[in-house]
CSV table of C-alpha atoms and ligand atoms in Angstrom, one decimal:
chain,number,residue,atom,x,y,z
Y,1,MET,CA,0.0,0.0,0.0
Y,2,ILE,CA,1.3,3.5,-0.9
Y,3,PRO,CA,0.3,5.6,2.2
Y,4,ILE,CA,-1.4,9.0,1.7
Y,5,THR,CA,1.6,10.5,3.6
Y,6,ARG,CA,4.6,9.7,5.8
Y,7,ALA,CA,6.4,11.8,8.3
Y,8,THR,CA,9.8,12.7,7.0
Y,9,LEU,CA,11.9,12.2,10.1
Y,10,PRO,CA,15.4,13.4,10.8
Y,11,PRO,CA,18.1,10.7,11.3
Y,12,PHE,CA,17.9,9.2,14.7
Y,13,ASP,CA,21.6,9.9,15.3
Y,14,SER,CA,20.9,13.6,15.1
Y,15,LEU,CA,18.8,13.4,18.2
Y,16,GLU,CA,20.8,10.8,20.3
Y,17,ASN,CA,23.2,13.2,22.1
Y,18,GLU,CA,20.5,15.8,22.6
Y,19,VAL,CA,18.1,13.3,24.3
Y,20,ARG,CA,21.1,12.2,26.5
Y,21,GLU,CA,21.7,15.9,27.5
Y,22,LEU,CA,18.0,16.3,28.1
Y,23,PHE,CA,18.0,13.4,30.5
Y,24,ALA,CA,20.9,14.9,32.3
Y,25,THR,CA,19.0,18.2,32.9
Y,26,GLY,CA,16.0,16.2,34.2
Y,27,ILE,CA,13.6,18.9,33.0
Y,28,ILE,CA,11.5,17.4,30.3
Y,29,THR,CA,8.8,19.8,29.4
Y,30,ASN,CA,8.5,23.5,28.4
Y,31,HIS,CA,12.1,24.3,29.0
Y,32,GLN,CA,15.3,25.2,27.1
Y,33,SER,CA,14.6,23.2,23.9
Y,34,VAL,CA,11.1,24.6,23.6
Y,35,GLN,CA,12.5,28.1,24.0
Y,36,LYS,CA,15.1,27.3,21.4
Y,37,LEU,CA,12.5,26.1,19.0
Y,38,GLU,CA,10.5,29.2,19.5
Y,39,ASN,CA,13.5,31.4,18.9
Y,40,VAL,CA,14.5,29.6,15.8
Y,41,LEU,CA,11.0,29.9,14.4
Y,42,GLN,CA,10.8,33.6,15.3
Y,43,GLU,CA,13.9,34.2,13.3
Y,44,TYR,CA,12.9,32.0,10.4
Y,45,LEU,CA,9.4,33.5,10.0
Y,46,GLY,CA,10.5,37.1,10.9
Y,47,VAL,CA,7.8,37.3,13.6
Y,48,LYS,CA,8.0,38.8,17.1
Y,49,HIS,CA,6.5,35.8,19.0
Y,50,ALA,CA,6.4,32.1,18.4
Y,51,ILE,CA,4.8,30.1,21.2
Y,52,ALA,CA,5.0,26.3,21.2
Y,53,LEU,CA,2.0,24.3,22.5
Y,54,SER,CA,0.6,20.8,22.6
Y,55,SER,CA,-1.3,21.1,19.3
Y,56,CYS,CA,-2.7,23.5,16.7
Y,57,THR,CA,-6.2,22.9,18.1
Y,58,SER,CA,-5.2,24.0,21.7
Y,59,GLY,CA,-3.4,27.0,20.1
Y,60,MET,CA,-6.6,28.1,18.3
Y,61,MET,CA,-8.6,27.5,21.4
Y,62,LEU,CA,-6.3,29.7,23.5
Y,63,VAL,CA,-5.9,32.5,20.9
Y,64,MET,CA,-9.7,32.8,20.7
Y,65,LYS,CA,-9.9,32.8,24.5
Y,66,ALA,CA,-7.1,35.3,24.9
Y,67,LEU,CA,-8.7,37.7,22.4
Y,68,GLY,CA,-11.9,37.6,24.3
Y,69,LEU,CA,-14.1,36.8,21.3
Y,70,GLN,CA,-17.9,36.8,21.6
Y,71,GLY,CA,-20.8,35.9,19.3
Y,72,GLU,CA,-19.9,34.7,15.8
Y,73,VAL,CA,-16.7,33.8,14.1
Y,74,ILE,CA,-16.7,33.6,10.3
Y,75,VAL,CA,-15.0,30.5,9.1
Y,76,PRO,CA,-14.9,28.4,5.8
Y,77,SER,CA,-16.8,25.2,6.0
Y,78,PHE,CA,-14.2,23.6,3.7
Y,79,THR,CA,-11.6,22.9,6.3
Y,80,PHE,CA,-10.4,20.3,8.9
Y,81,SER,CA,-12.8,19.8,11.8
Y,82,ALA,CA,-10.4,21.4,14.3
Y,83,SER,CA,-10.9,24.9,12.9
Y,84,GLY,CA,-14.6,24.7,13.8
Y,85,HIS,CA,-14.1,22.8,17.0
Y,86,ALA,CA,-11.9,25.5,18.5
Y,87,ILE,CA,-14.8,28.0,17.9
Y,88,LEU,CA,-17.3,25.6,19.6
Y,89,TRP,CA,-15.0,25.0,22.6
Y,90,ASN,CA,-15.0,28.8,23.2
Y,91,GLY,CA,-18.8,28.9,23.3
Y,92,LEU,CA,-18.8,30.8,20.0
Y,93,THR,CA,-21.0,30.3,16.9
Y,94,PRO,CA,-19.4,29.5,13.6
Y,95,ARG,CA,-20.8,31.4,10.6
Y,96,PHE,CA,-19.8,29.2,7.7
Y,97,VAL,CA,-18.9,30.9,4.4
Y,98,GLU,CA,-17.9,29.8,0.9
Y,99,ILE,CA,-14.5,29.2,-0.6
Y,100,ASN,CA,-13.0,30.5,-3.8
Y,101,PRO,CA,-13.5,27.4,-6.1
Y,102,GLU,CA,-10.1,28.0,-7.8
Y,103,THR,CA,-7.9,28.3,-4.7
Y,104,TYR,CA,-10.2,26.5,-2.2
Y,105,THR,CA,-9.4,29.3,0.4
Y,106,ILE,CA,-12.0,31.6,2.0
Y,107,ASN,CA,-14.0,33.8,-0.4
Y,108,VAL,CA,-13.4,37.4,0.7
Y,109,GLN,CA,-16.7,38.8,-0.9
Y,110,GLU,CA,-18.7,36.1,1.0
Y,111,VAL,CA,-16.9,37.1,4.2
Y,112,GLU,CA,-18.0,40.7,3.8
Y,113,LYS,CA,-21.6,39.6,3.2
Y,114,ALA,CA,-21.6,37.4,6.3
Y,115,ILE,CA,-20.4,40.2,8.7
Y,116,ASN,CA,-23.2,41.3,11.1
Y,117,SER,CA,-23.6,42.9,14.5
Y,118,LYS,CA,-22.6,39.7,16.3
Y,119,THR,CA,-19.4,39.0,14.3
Y,120,SER,CA,-16.3,39.3,16.4
Y,121,ALA,CA,-13.6,37.5,14.3
Y,122,ILE,CA,-12.7,35.9,11.0
Y,123,LEU,CA,-10.8,32.5,11.1
Y,124,ALA,CA,-9.3,31.8,7.7
Y,125,VAL,CA,-7.4,28.7,6.6
Y,126,HIS,CA,-4.4,28.3,4.4
Y,127,ILE,CA,-5.8,25.2,2.6
Y,128,PHE,CA,-3.2,22.6,1.7
Y,129,GLY,CA,-0.6,25.3,2.3
Y,130,CYS,CA,-2.0,27.8,-0.2
Y,131,PRO,CA,-2.2,31.1,1.7
Y,132,ALA,CA,-5.6,32.6,2.1
Y,133,PRO,CA,-6.0,36.2,0.8
Y,134,ALA,CA,-4.5,37.7,3.9
Y,135,ASN,CA,-4.0,41.2,2.7
Y,136,GLU,CA,-7.7,41.6,1.7
Y,137,LEU,CA,-8.8,40.0,4.9
Y,138,GLU,CA,-6.7,42.4,6.9
Y,139,GLU,CA,-8.4,45.3,5.2
Y,140,LEU,CA,-11.8,43.8,6.0
Y,141,ALA,CA,-10.9,43.1,9.6
Y,142,GLN,CA,-9.7,46.7,10.0
Y,143,LYS,CA,-12.8,48.2,8.2
Y,144,TYR,CA,-15.2,46.3,10.5
Y,145,ASN,CA,-13.1,46.2,13.6
Y,146,LEU,CA,-12.8,42.4,13.7
Y,147,LYS,CA,-10.1,40.1,15.0
Y,148,LEU,CA,-8.4,38.0,12.3
Y,149,ILE,CA,-6.9,34.6,12.9
Y,150,PHE,CA,-5.4,32.1,10.5
Y,151,ASP,CA,-5.5,28.3,10.9
Y,152,ALA,CA,-2.0,27.8,9.4
Y,153,ALA,CA,-1.8,24.1,10.2
Y,154,HIS,CA,-0.7,23.3,6.6
Y,155,ALA,CA,1.4,26.4,5.9
Y,156,LEU,CA,4.7,26.4,7.8
Y,157,GLY,CA,7.0,27.9,5.1
Y,158,SER,CA,4.3,29.3,2.9
Y,159,LYS,CA,4.7,32.9,1.7
Y,160,ILE,CA,2.7,35.8,0.3
Y,161,ASN,CA,5.3,37.5,-1.9
Y,162,THR,CA,8.3,37.6,0.4
Y,163,THR,CA,6.4,37.5,3.7
Y,164,PHE,CA,6.1,34.2,5.5
Y,165,VAL,CA,2.7,33.0,6.7
Y,166,GLY,CA,2.9,33.6,10.5
Y,167,ASN,CA,2.9,37.4,10.1
Y,168,PHE,CA,-0.7,38.1,9.2
Y,169,GLY,CA,-3.8,39.0,11.2
Y,170,ASP,CA,-3.8,39.0,15.0
Y,171,ALA,CA,-2.3,35.5,15.2
Y,172,GLU,CA,-1.6,32.4,13.1
Y,173,ILE,CA,-1.5,28.8,14.4
Y,174,PHE,CA,0.6,26.0,12.9
Y,175,SER,CA,0.4,22.3,13.5
Y,176,CYS,CA,3.4,20.0,14.0
Y,177,SER,CA,1.6,16.7,14.0
Y,178,PRO,CA,3.1,13.9,11.8
Y,179,THR,CA,1.2,14.7,8.6
Y,180,LYS,CA,2.3,18.4,8.6
Y,181,LEU,CA,5.4,20.1,7.3
Y,182,MET,CA,7.5,20.4,10.5
Y,183,VAL,CA,7.1,17.4,12.7
Y,184,THR,CA,7.4,17.4,16.5
Y,185,GLY,CA,5.3,14.2,17.1
Y,186,GLU,CA,2.4,16.3,18.4
Y,187,GLY,CA,2.5,20.0,18.7
Y,188,GLY,CA,1.4,23.5,17.6
Y,189,ILE,CA,2.9,26.9,17.2
Y,190,VAL,CA,1.1,30.3,17.8
Y,191,THR,CA,2.7,33.3,16.1
Y,192,THR,CA,1.8,36.9,16.7
Y,193,ASN,CA,3.4,40.4,16.7
Y,194,ASN,CA,1.1,41.4,19.6
Y,195,ASP,CA,2.9,41.4,23.0
Y,196,GLU,CA,-0.2,41.2,25.1
Y,197,LEU,CA,-1.7,38.4,23.1
Y,198,ALA,CA,1.6,36.5,23.3
Y,199,ARG,CA,1.7,36.9,27.1
Y,200,LYS,CA,-1.8,35.5,27.4
Y,201,VAL,CA,-1.2,32.5,25.2
Y,202,ARG,CA,2.0,31.8,27.1
Y,203,ILE,CA,0.1,31.7,30.4
Y,204,GLY,CA,-2.9,30.1,28.8
Y,205,ARG,CA,-0.8,27.0,27.9
Y,206,THR,CA,-0.2,26.6,31.7
Y,207,TYR,CA,-3.8,26.8,33.0
Y,208,GLY,CA,-3.9,30.6,32.8
Y,209,ASP,CA,-1.5,30.8,35.6
Y,210,PRO,CA,0.9,33.8,35.4
Y,211,GLY,CA,3.2,32.1,37.9
Y,212,ASP,CA,1.6,32.9,41.3
Y,213,TYR,CA,-1.3,30.3,41.1
Y,214,ASN,CA,-3.7,33.2,40.8
Y,215,CYS,CA,-5.1,32.3,37.4
Y,216,GLU,CA,-6.1,35.1,35.1
Y,217,PHE,CA,-8.5,33.0,33.1
Y,218,PRO,CA,-9.3,29.3,32.7
Y,219,GLY,CA,-6.4,28.2,30.5
Y,220,LEU,CA,-5.4,24.7,29.3
Y,221,SER,CA,-2.7,22.2,30.0
Y,222,ALA,CA,-1.2,22.6,26.6
Y,223,ARG,CA,2.6,22.8,26.9
Y,224,MET,CA,5.1,21.2,24.4
Y,225,SER,CA,7.5,18.7,25.9
Y,226,GLU,CA,11.2,19.0,25.5
Y,227,PHE,CA,11.3,15.7,23.5
Y,228,ASN,CA,8.9,17.2,20.9
Y,229,ALA,CA,10.9,20.4,20.7
Y,230,LEU,CA,14.1,18.5,20.0
Y,231,LEU,CA,12.5,16.6,17.2
Y,232,GLY,CA,11.0,19.9,15.9
Y,233,LEU,CA,14.5,21.6,15.8
Y,234,GLN,CA,15.9,18.8,13.6
Y,235,SER,CA,12.8,18.7,11.5
Y,236,LEU,CA,12.9,22.4,10.9
Y,237,LYS,CA,16.4,22.0,9.3
Y,238,MET,CA,14.8,19.9,6.6
Y,239,LEU,CA,11.8,22.3,6.0
Y,240,GLU,CA,13.0,24.3,3.0
Y,241,SER,CA,14.2,21.3,1.1
Y,242,ASN,CA,11.0,19.4,1.9
Y,243,ILE,CA,8.9,22.2,0.5
Y,244,GLU,CA,11.0,22.2,-2.7
Y,245,LYS,CA,10.6,18.4,-3.0
Y,246,ARG,CA,6.8,18.6,-2.6
Y,247,ASN,CA,6.6,21.3,-5.2
Y,248,GLN,CA,8.6,19.2,-7.6
Y,249,LEU,CA,6.6,16.0,-6.9
Y,250,THR,CA,3.4,18.0,-7.4
Y,251,GLN,CA,4.7,19.4,-10.7
Y,252,LEU,CA,5.4,15.8,-11.8
Y,253,TYR,CA,1.9,14.7,-10.9
Y,254,LYS,CA,0.4,17.6,-12.9
Y,255,GLU,CA,2.5,16.9,-15.9
Y,256,HIS,CA,1.3,13.3,-16.0
Y,257,LEU,CA,-2.3,13.9,-15.2
Y,258,SER,CA,-3.0,17.1,-17.2
Y,259,SER,CA,-3.6,15.1,-20.4
Y,260,LEU,CA,-6.7,13.4,-18.9
Y,261,PRO,CA,-10.0,15.2,-19.3
Y,262,GLY,CA,-12.0,16.1,-16.1
Y,263,ILE,CA,-9.1,16.5,-13.8
Y,264,GLN,CA,-8.2,19.9,-12.3
Y,265,PHE,CA,-5.8,21.2,-9.6
Y,266,GLN,CA,-5.8,23.8,-6.9
Y,267,ALA,CA,-4.9,27.1,-8.4
Y,268,VAL,CA,-1.9,28.7,-6.6
Y,269,PRO,CA,-1.6,32.4,-7.6
Y,270,LEU,CA,1.9,33.4,-8.8
Y,271,GLN,CA,2.8,35.6,-5.8
Y,272,LEU,CA,2.2,32.7,-3.3
Y,273,ARG,CA,4.4,29.9,-2.2
Y,274,THR,CA,2.6,26.8,-1.0
Y,275,THR,CA,4.0,23.9,1.0
Y,276,TYR,CA,1.7,21.4,-0.7
Y,277,LYS,CA,0.9,19.8,2.6
Y,278,ASP,CA,-1.6,17.9,0.4
Y,279,PHE,CA,-1.9,17.3,-3.3
Y,280,ALA,CA,-5.5,17.0,-4.5
Y,281,ILE,CA,-7.2,16.4,-7.8
Y,282,LEU,CA,-10.6,17.8,-8.5
Y,283,LEU,CA,-12.7,15.5,-10.6
Y,284,ASN,CA,-15.4,16.5,-13.1
Y,285,PRO,CA,-17.3,13.1,-13.1
Y,286,LYS,CA,-19.0,13.7,-16.5
Y,287,GLU,CA,-15.7,14.5,-18.3
Y,288,PHE,CA,-13.7,11.8,-16.6
Y,289,GLY,CA,-16.5,9.3,-16.9
Y,290,MET,CA,-16.6,8.3,-13.2
Y,291,SER,CA,-17.5,9.6,-9.8
Y,292,ARG,CA,-14.9,10.6,-7.2
Y,293,ASP,CA,-16.1,7.9,-4.9
Y,294,LEU,CA,-15.7,5.2,-7.5
Y,295,LEU,CA,-12.2,6.4,-8.5
Y,296,ALA,CA,-11.3,6.4,-4.8
Y,297,GLU,CA,-12.5,2.8,-4.5
Y,298,GLU,CA,-10.5,1.7,-7.6
Y,299,LEU,CA,-7.3,3.4,-6.3
Y,300,HIS,CA,-7.8,1.8,-2.9
Y,301,GLN,CA,-8.1,-1.6,-4.5
Y,302,GLN,CA,-4.8,-1.0,-6.4
Y,303,GLY,CA,-3.0,-0.4,-3.1
Y,304,ILE,CA,-3.1,3.4,-3.2
Y,305,GLN,CA,-4.3,5.2,-0.1
Y,306,ILE,CA,-6.4,8.2,-0.8
Y,307,LYS,CA,-8.2,10.8,1.4
Y,308,LYS,CA,-11.3,12.8,0.7
Y,309,TYR,CA,-10.1,16.1,2.4
Y,310,PHE,CA,-12.4,17.8,3.4
Y,311,CYS,CA,-15.6,15.7,3.0
Y,312,PRO,CA,-18.0,16.2,4.6
Y,313,PRO,CA,-17.5,19.9,5.1
Y,314,LEU,CA,-18.1,21.2,8.6
Y,315,HIS,CA,-21.6,22.5,8.1
Y,316,LEU,CA,-22.7,19.0,7.2
Y,317,GLN,CA,-21.1,17.2,10.1
Y,318,LYS,CA,-23.0,15.9,13.1
Y,319,ALA,CA,-21.1,18.0,15.6
Y,320,TYR,CA,-22.7,21.1,13.9
Y,321,ALA,CA,-26.2,19.8,13.3
Y,322,HIS,CA,-27.6,21.6,16.3
Y,323,PHE,CA,-27.1,25.0,14.9
Y,324,LEU,CA,-30.1,26.9,13.5
Y,325,PRO,CA,-30.7,26.5,9.8
Y,326,GLN,CA,-29.5,30.0,9.0
Y,327,TYR,CA,-26.1,29.0,10.2
Y,328,LEU,CA,-26.1,25.8,8.1
Y,329,GLN,CA,-27.4,27.1,4.8
Y,330,GLN,CA,-26.4,25.4,1.6
Y,331,LEU,CA,-22.9,26.3,0.4
Y,332,LYS,CA,-22.8,25.2,-3.2
Y,333,ALA,CA,-19.2,25.8,-4.1
Y,334,THR,CA,-18.1,24.1,-0.9
Y,335,GLU,CA,-20.3,21.1,-1.4
Y,336,GLN,CA,-19.4,20.7,-5.0
Y,337,LEU,CA,-15.7,20.8,-4.1
Y,338,ALA,CA,-16.1,18.4,-1.1
Y,339,GLN,CA,-17.9,15.9,-3.3
Y,340,ASN,CA,-15.3,15.8,-6.2
Y,341,ILE,CA,-12.0,16.3,-4.5
Y,342,LEU,CA,-9.5,13.6,-3.9
Y,343,SER,CA,-6.1,13.8,-2.2
Y,344,LEU,CA,-3.4,11.5,-3.6
Y,345,PRO,CA,-0.3,10.3,-1.7
Y,346,LEU,CA,2.4,12.9,-1.2
Y,347,TYR,CA,5.3,13.1,1.3
Y,348,SER,CA,8.6,14.9,1.2
Y,349,HIS,CA,10.8,11.8,0.7
Y,350,MET,CA,8.4,10.1,-1.8
Y,351,PRO,CA,10.3,8.5,-4.7
Y,352,GLU,CA,9.3,9.8,-8.1
Y,353,GLN,CA,8.5,6.2,-9.1
Y,354,GLU,CA,5.5,6.3,-6.8
Y,355,VAL,CA,4.1,9.3,-8.7
Y,356,PHE,CA,4.7,7.5,-12.0
Y,357,PHE,CA,2.9,4.4,-10.7
Y,358,ILE,CA,-0.1,6.3,-9.3
Y,359,THR,CA,-0.6,8.4,-12.4
Y,360,LYS,CA,-0.2,5.3,-14.6
Y,361,ILE,CA,-3.0,3.6,-12.6
Y,362,ILE,CA,-5.2,6.6,-13.0
Y,363,LYS,CA,-4.6,6.7,-16.7
Y,364,GLU,CA,-5.4,2.9,-17.0
Y,365,ILE,CA,-8.7,3.5,-15.0
Y,366,TYR,CA,-9.6,6.2,-17.4
Y,367,GLN,CA,-8.8,4.1,-20.5
Y,368,LYS,CA,-10.8,1.2,-19.1
Y,369,ILE,CA,-14.0,3.2,-18.5
Y,370,LYS,CA,-13.6,5.0,-21.9
Y,371,SER,CA,-13.4,1.7,-23.8
Y,372,GLU,CA,-16.3,0.2,-21.8
Y,373,LYS,CA,-18.4,3.2,-22.7
Y,374,GLY,CA,-17.3,3.1,-26.3
Y,375,ALA,CA,-18.2,-0.6,-26.5
W,1,PLP,C1,-4.2,19.0,11.3
W,1,PLP,C2,-5.0,20.2,11.3
W,1,PLP,C3,-5.4,20.8,12.5
W,1,PLP,C4,-5.2,20.2,13.8
W,1,PLP,O1,-3.9,20.2,14.2
W,1,PLP,P1,-3.5,19.5,15.6
W,1,PLP,O2,-2.0,19.9,15.8
W,1,PLP,O3,-3.6,18.0,15.4
W,1,PLP,O4,-4.4,20.0,16.6
W,1,PLP,C5,-6.1,22.0,12.4
W,1,PLP,N1,-6.5,22.6,11.2
W,1,PLP,C6,-6.1,22.0,10.1
W,1,PLP,C7,-6.5,22.7,8.8
W,1,PLP,C8,-5.4,20.8,10.1
W,1,PLP,O5,-5.2,20.2,8.9
């Protein structure tokens, strides 16, 4: 079976001495390696604060808590569940909006239409690593006095022109779980240029305790351990070359698939750099001659693991079904995308032969249905 993805791990030897030293210090969580990881990330991204936590989800929960949000948060429905869950855990209401059907990121015009007297923030997502339209969203947030947060789980190393993702809005939150670009095992990073927000997130990861056990607010237990940070420091050294490799592998996929009718790819505007956390194809079932689900089934039977990211979209998931119908109205572009998208295997150390093999299988499937239909 070719897996949908694999963590690209640093060589074990690169960690051996450091784990030994860590044992000698005896302090195994939220200490010098976590601080070092934060410092290296601040420098790499050019951002004032990077705060390491237990996950991207806990990071989003804490950022929303620290910003004191109330009422509604505008969020795309085409995203991973955690973007919405962080809103729910803060007792806030998600106001789902459409995506741009070309880039799959949040649709700025639809965001503006969704703003009302209850709106307190926008949570945008850099889908598959492709940056959301951050400059336009910053203008909107300023115009309507809203907070702006980015779920940057996929986008460590992504850029808008020369600016790294991590510098936009009030805060951005990265994930370092094993399917993401920089791997710490489990983990998340909050970045912000706002000193007070950074202070609150730092104490928020330790129950909300500023150090005197007189908690300012109900925080979480969401620290990063030293082991995770050591892995992250080594993983970060490979980040730039991993992004390059993913872009090359994606290019190869596109070259081999573009001759087939009914297959489209995520559009990544020229001024953006994406990490290709995922590579997805968008199927036009009529032109290709087969539904997404049937193609998925065929690929699975040939030993190719696929994922239907993000299907079902959030507004159709059980966890959101209790919201009033006006919060769950039909989102045509989102539903169309969720129904026809298919992520193919991609990981940073993937051999090119696997791309050749997968694209060959897809071509064979297409030829087979074409000849069956012709017969
Ligand atoms: C993986 C992912 C998350 C959750 O990250 P964790 O670190 O596992 O909490 C959040 N948002 C998106 C878009 C993701 O893909």
